[in-house]
Coordinates of C-alpha atoms and ligand atoms in Angstrom, one line a residue:
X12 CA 0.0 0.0 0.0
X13 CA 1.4 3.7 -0.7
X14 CA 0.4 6.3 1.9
X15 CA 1.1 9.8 1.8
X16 CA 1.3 11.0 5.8
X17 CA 1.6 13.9 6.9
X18 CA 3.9 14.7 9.6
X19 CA 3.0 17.5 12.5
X20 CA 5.6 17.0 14.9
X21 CA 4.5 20.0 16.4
X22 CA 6.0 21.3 20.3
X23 CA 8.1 20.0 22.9
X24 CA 8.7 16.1 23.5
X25 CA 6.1 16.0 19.5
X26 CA 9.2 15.8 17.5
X27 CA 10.7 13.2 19.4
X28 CA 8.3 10.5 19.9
X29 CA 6.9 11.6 16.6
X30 CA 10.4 10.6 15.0
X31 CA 10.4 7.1 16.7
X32 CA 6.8 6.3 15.1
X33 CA 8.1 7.2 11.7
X34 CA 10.6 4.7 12.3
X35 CA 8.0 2.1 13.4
X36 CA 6.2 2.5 10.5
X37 CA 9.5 2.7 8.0
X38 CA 10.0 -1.3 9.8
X39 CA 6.8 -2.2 9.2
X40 CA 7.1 -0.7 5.6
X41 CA 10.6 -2.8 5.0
X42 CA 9.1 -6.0 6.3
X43 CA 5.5 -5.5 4.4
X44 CA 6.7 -4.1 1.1
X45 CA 4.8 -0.7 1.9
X46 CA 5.8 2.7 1.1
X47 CA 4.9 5.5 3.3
X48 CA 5.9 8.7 2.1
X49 CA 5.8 11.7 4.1
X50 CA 5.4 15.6 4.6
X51 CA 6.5 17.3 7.1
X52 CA 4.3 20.6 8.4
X53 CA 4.1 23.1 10.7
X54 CA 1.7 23.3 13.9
X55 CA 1.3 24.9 17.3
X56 CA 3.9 27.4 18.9
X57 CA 6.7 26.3 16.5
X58 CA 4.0 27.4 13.9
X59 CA 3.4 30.8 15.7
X60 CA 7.3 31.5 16.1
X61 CA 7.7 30.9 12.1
X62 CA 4.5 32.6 10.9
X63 CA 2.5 34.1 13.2
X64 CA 0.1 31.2 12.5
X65 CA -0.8 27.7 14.5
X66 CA -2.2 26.2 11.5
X67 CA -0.5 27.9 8.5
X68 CA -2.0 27.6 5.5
X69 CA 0.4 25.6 3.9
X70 CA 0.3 22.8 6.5
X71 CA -3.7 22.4 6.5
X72 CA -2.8 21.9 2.6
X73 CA -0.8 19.6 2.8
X74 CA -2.8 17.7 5.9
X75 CA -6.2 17.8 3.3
X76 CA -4.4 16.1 0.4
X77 CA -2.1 13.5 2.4
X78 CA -4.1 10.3 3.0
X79 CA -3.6 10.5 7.1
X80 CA -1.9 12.6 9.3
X81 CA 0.3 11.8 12.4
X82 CA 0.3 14.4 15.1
X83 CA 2.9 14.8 18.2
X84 CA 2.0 17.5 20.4
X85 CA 1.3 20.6 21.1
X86 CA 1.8 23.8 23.5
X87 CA 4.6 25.5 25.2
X88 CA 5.1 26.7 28.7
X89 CA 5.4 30.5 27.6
X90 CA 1.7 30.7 26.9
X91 CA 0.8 28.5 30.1
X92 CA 0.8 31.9 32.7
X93 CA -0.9 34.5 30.2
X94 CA -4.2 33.2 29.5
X95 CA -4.9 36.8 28.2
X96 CA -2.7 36.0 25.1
X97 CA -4.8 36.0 21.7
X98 CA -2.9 33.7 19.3
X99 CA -2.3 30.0 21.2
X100 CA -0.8 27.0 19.9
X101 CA -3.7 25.0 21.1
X102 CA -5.8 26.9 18.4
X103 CA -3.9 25.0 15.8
X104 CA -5.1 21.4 17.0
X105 CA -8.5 22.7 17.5
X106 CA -8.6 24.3 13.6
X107 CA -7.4 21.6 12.5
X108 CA -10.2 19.3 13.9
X109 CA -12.8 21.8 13.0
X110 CA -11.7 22.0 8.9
X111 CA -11.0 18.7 8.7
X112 CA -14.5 17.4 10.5
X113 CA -12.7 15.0 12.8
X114 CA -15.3 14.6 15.3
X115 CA -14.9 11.7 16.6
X116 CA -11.6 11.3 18.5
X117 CA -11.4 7.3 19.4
X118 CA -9.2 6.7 22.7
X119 CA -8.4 3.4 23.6
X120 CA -7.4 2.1 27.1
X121 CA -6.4 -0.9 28.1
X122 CA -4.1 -2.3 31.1
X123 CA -0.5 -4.2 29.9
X124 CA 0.0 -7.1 32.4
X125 CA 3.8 -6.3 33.1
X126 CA 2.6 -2.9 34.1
X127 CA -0.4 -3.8 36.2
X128 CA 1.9 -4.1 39.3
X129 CA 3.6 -0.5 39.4
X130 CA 0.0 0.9 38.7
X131 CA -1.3 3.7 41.5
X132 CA -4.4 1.3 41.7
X133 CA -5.0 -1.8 43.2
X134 CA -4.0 -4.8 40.5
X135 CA -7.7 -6.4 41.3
X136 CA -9.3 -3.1 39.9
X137 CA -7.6 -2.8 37.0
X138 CA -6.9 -6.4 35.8
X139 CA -8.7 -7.3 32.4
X140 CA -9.7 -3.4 31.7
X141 CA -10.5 -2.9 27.9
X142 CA -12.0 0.3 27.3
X143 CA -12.7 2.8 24.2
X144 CA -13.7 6.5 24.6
X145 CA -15.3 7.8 21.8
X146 CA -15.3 11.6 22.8
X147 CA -16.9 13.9 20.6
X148 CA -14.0 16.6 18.8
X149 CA -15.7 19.7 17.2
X150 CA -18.7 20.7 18.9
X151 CA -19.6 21.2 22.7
X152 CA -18.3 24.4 24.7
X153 CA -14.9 23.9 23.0
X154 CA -16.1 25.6 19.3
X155 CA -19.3 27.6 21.3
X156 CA -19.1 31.5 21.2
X157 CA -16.9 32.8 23.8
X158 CA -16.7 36.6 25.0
X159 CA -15.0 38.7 27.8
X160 CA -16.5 41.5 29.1
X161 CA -14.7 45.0 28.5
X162 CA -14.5 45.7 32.1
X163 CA -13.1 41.9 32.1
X164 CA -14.9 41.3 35.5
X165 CA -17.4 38.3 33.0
X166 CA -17.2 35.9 30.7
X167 CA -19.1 33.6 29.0
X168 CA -18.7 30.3 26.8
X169 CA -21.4 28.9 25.1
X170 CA -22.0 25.3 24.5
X171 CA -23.8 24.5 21.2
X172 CA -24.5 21.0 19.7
X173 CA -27.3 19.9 17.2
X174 CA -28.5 16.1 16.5
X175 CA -26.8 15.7 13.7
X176 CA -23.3 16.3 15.7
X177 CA -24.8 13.9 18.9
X178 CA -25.7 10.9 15.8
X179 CA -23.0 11.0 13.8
X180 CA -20.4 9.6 16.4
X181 CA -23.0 8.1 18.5
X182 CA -23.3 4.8 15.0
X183 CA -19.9 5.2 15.4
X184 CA -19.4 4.3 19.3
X185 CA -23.2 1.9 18.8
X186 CA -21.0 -0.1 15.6
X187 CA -17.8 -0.1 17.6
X188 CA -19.6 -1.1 20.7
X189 CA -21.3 -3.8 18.4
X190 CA -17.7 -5.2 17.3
X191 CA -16.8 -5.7 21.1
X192 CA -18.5 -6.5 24.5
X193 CA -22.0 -4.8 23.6
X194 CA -21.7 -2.2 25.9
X195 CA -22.4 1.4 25.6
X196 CA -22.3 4.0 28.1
X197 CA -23.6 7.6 27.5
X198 CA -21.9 10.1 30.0
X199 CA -23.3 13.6 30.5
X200 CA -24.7 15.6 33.0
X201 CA -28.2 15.6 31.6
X202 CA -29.5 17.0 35.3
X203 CA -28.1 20.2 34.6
X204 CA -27.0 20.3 31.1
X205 CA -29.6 21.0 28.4
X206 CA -26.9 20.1 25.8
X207 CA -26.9 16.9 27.8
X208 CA -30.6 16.4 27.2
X209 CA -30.2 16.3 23.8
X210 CA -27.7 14.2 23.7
X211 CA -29.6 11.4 25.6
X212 CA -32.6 12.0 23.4
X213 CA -30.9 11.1 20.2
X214 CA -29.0 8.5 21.8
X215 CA -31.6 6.4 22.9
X216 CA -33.3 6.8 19.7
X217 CA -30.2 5.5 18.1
X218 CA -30.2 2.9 20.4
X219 CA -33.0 1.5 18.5
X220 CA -30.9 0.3 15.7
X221 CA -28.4 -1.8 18.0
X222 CA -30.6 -3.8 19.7
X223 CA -27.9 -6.2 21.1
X224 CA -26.1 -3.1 22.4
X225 CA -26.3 -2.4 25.7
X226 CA -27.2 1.5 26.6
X227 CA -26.7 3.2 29.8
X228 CA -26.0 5.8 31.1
X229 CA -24.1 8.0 33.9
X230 CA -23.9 11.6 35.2
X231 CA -20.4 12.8 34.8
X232 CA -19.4 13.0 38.1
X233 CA -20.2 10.1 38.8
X234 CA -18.5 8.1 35.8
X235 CA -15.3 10.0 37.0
X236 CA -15.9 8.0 40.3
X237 CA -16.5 4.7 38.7
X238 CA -13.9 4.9 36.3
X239 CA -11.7 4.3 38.8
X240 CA -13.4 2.5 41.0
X241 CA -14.6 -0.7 38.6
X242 CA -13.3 0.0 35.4
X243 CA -14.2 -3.3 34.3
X244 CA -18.1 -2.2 34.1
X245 CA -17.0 -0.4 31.0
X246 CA -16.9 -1.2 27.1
X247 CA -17.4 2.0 25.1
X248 CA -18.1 5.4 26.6
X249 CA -19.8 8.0 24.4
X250 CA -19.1 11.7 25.4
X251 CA -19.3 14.9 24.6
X252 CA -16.2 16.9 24.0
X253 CA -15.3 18.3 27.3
X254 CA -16.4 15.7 29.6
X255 CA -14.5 13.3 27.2
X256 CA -11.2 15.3 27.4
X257 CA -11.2 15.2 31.3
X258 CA -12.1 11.8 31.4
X259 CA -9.4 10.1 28.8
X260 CA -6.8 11.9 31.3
X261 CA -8.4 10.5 34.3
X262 CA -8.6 6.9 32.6
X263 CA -4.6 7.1 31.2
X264 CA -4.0 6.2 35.0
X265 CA -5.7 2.6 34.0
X266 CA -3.0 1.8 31.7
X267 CA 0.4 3.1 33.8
X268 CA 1.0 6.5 32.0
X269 CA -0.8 8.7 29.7
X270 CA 2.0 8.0 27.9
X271 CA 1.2 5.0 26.8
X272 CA -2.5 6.8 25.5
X273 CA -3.1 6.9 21.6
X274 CA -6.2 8.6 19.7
X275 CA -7.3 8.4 16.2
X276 CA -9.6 11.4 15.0
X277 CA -11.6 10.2 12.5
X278 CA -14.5 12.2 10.2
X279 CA -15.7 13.6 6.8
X280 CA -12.1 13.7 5.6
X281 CA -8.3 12.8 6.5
X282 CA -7.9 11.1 9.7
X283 CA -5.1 12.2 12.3
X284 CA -3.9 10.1 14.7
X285 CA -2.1 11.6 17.8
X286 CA -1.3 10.8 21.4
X287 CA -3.4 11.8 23.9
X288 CA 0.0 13.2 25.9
X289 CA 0.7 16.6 25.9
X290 CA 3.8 18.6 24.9
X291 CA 5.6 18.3 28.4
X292 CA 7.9 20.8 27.9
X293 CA 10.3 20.0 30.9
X294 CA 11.2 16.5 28.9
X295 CA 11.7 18.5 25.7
X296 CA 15.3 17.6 23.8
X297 CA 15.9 15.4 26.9
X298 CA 15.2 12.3 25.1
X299 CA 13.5 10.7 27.8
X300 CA 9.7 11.0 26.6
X301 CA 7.6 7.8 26.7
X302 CA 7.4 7.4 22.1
X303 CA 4.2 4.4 23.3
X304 CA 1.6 6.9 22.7
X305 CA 3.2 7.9 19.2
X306 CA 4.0 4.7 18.3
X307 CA 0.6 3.1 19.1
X308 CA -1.3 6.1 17.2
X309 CA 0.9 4.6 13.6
X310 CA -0.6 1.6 14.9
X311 CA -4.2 2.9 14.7
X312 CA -3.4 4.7 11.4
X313 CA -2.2 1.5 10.0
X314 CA -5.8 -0.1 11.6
X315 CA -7.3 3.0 9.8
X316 CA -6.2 1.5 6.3
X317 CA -7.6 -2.2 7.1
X318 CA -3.6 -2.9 8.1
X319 CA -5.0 -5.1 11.2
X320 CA -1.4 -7.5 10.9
X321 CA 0.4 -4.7 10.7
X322 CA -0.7 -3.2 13.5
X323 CA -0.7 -6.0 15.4
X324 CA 2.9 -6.7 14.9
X325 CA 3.3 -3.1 16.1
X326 CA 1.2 -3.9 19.6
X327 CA 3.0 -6.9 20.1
X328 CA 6.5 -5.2 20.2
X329 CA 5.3 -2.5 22.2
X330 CA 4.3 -5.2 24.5
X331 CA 7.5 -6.7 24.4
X332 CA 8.9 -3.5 25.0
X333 CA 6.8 -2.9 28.3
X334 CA 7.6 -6.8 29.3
X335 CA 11.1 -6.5 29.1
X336 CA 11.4 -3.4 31.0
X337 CA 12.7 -1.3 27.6
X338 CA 10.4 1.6 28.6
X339 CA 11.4 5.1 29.7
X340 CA 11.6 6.7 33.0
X341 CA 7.6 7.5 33.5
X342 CA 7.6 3.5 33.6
X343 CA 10.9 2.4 34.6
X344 CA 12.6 5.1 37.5
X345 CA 15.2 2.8 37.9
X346 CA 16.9 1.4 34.7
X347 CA 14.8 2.7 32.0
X348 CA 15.6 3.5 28.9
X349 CA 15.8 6.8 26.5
X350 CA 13.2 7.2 24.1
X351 CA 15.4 6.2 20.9
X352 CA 16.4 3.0 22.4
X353 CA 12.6 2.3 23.2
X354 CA 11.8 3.1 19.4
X355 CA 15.1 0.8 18.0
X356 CA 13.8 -1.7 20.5
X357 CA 10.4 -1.8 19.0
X358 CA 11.6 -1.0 15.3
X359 CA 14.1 -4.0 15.9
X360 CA 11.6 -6.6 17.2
X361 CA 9.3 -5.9 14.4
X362 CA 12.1 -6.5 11.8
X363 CA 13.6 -9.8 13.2
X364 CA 11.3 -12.5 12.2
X365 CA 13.3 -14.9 15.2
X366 CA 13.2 -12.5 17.4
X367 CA 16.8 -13.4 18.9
X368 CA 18.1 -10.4 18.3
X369 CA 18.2 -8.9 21.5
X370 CA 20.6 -9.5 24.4
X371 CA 18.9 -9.9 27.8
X372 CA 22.2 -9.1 29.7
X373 CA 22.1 -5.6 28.1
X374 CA 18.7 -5.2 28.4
X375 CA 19.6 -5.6 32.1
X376 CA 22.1 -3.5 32.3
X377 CA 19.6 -0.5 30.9
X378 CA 23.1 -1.0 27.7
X379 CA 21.8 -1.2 24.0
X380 CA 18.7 -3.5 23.2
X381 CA 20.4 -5.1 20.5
X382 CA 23.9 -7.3 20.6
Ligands
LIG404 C1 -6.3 16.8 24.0 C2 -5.7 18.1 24.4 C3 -6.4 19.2 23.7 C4 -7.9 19.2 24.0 C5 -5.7 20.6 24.0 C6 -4.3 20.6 23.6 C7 -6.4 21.7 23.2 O1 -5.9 18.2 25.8 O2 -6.2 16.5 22.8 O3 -6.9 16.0 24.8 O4 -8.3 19.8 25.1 O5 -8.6 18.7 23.3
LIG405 MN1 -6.7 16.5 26.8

């Protein structure tokens, strides 16, 4: 298959782990007879320091005629204390969802066995968790009018959504939640929200064409609370935008690391496939970001393109990776590894058909993965 990707490498640790799934998917390409060409654009504060721009014309050019788009991150710690400054990096992201239609942001979560032990929550909680987030991307109080008084003493931020928005990823989560355990949970607060009346409306009219799905539903609040305290009770959670956002954070502590998090944005045109990590400017150039995320968003790109052996070759080193300790210091605080090494590791593994190549003495050593 030839695939034209665009590359937004974007701000702080982006370029990194960005640069390691581009190797990833250069393996894959060797061992599959693949060629994935890319193009590399501009995004976020790097895009503002060049231009002036977050999403420079150019680059949304080039992201609407490649066939997908990989993201790294953006934002930088210079606009995190002036929220009073008019052009942000974040604005780049969110045009870039908005002209594209991507609104329907797909964020996976699952728990790796090797990690279950070091996790912040008790192994008997988390064991066996397989969850999918399907959090809604260009509507909600995110794209709603927003205004500042001129005295500056109120503000306002409207949050808009019409049934066409709430249906078209709600068949998306209903056929995905189809594919899987036949579960479906709708979170909202639709005791205060009127947005969130809507949304429960259309959903359980929707519901009607999944009968075997399972539809229920949970305030918010609430689904905060049991995320983490039976996150087995879940299979796929619809959401609006906001709620979503918040709640993909609050279920990255499920897995180990929001490092290990990857998203897909899918909708009317190219999809973009991102982790759901920040920028984390202190790690910047330190080469000590977690490239997981990165790596396991190609692996979704490649899913995105009916790729499934692909990508499962991909998941399989990555779990390799984690098993054999290979994993960077947000993982491993005592003999991890740097993010190249964790992306030669994984690059490695996929191209050795024996898989003998690597030494477990180094490994052990927290030396080179490779003999
Ligand atoms: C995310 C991020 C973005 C969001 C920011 C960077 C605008 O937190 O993708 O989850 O809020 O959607
Ligand atoms: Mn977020």
């Amino acid at each position: 298959m030839n695939l034209n990707i665009a590359l937004l490498p974007g701000d702080g640790i982006g370029p990194e782990v960005t640069q390691q799934a581009v190797k990833i998917l250069d393996a894959i390409a060797e061992k599959h007879g693949h060629t994935f060409k890319y193009t590399e654009a501009l995004v976020g504060a790097i895009a503002i320091d060049k231009t002036g721009n977050p999403l420079p014309d150019e680059t949304l050019k080039i992201c609407s005629e490649a066939d997908a788009i990989l993201f790294g991150a953006i934002g930088d710690s210079k606009y995190d204390n002036n929220p009073n400054i008019k052009i942000r990096p974040e604005q780049g992201l969110l045009q870039l969802r908005k002209k594209l239609g991507l609104y329907a942001n797909i964020r996976p979560v699952i728990t790796y066995e090797s990690l279950i032990h070091k996790s912040n929550l008790k192994e008997h909680v988390i064991n066996g968790v397989d969850i999918v987030i399907y959090r809604e991307l260009t509507g909600g109080i995110y794209f709603g009018e927003k205004n500042i008084s001129s005295d500056g003493l109120s503000a306002s931020d409207t949050c808009n959504y019409s049934a066409e928005e709430i249906d078209r990823i709600s068949h998306l989560a209903f056929k995905a939640a189809k594919a899987r355990r036949k579960k479906l949970t709708l979170v909202d607060k639709s005791n205060v929200l009127a947005t969130s009346k809507l949304w429960r409306n259309r959903v359980i009219e929707i519901s009607n064409h999944y009968p075997n799905v399972d539809l229920s539903f949970l305030y918010a609040d609430n689904a905060a609370m049991q995320l983490i305290l039976k996150p087995t009770q879940f299979d796929v959670i619809l959401t609006e935008n906001m709620i979503g956002d918040i709640l993909s954070d609050e279920a990255s502590v499920i897995s180990g690391s929001i490092g290990l998090l990857a998203s897909a944005s899918v909708g009317t045109k190219t999809a973009l496939f991102e982790p759901v990590h920040g920028s984390f400017p202190k790690a910047k150039g330190k080469n000590m970001a977690n490239p997981l995320a990165a790596i396991l968003s190609a692996a979704l790109l490649l899913e995105h393109f009916e790729l499934f052996e692909e990508a499962e070759s991909i998941r399989i080193a990555v779990e390799k990776s984690i098993e054999l300790n290979i994993t960077t210091p947000d993982l491993n605080s005592t003999n991890h590894f740097s993010t190249t090494n964790v992306g030669t590791f994984i690059s490695d593994f996929i191209l050795d058909d024996e898989n003998t190549f690597y030494n477990k003495n180094n490994i052990d050593l927290g030396q080179s993965t490779i003999i």
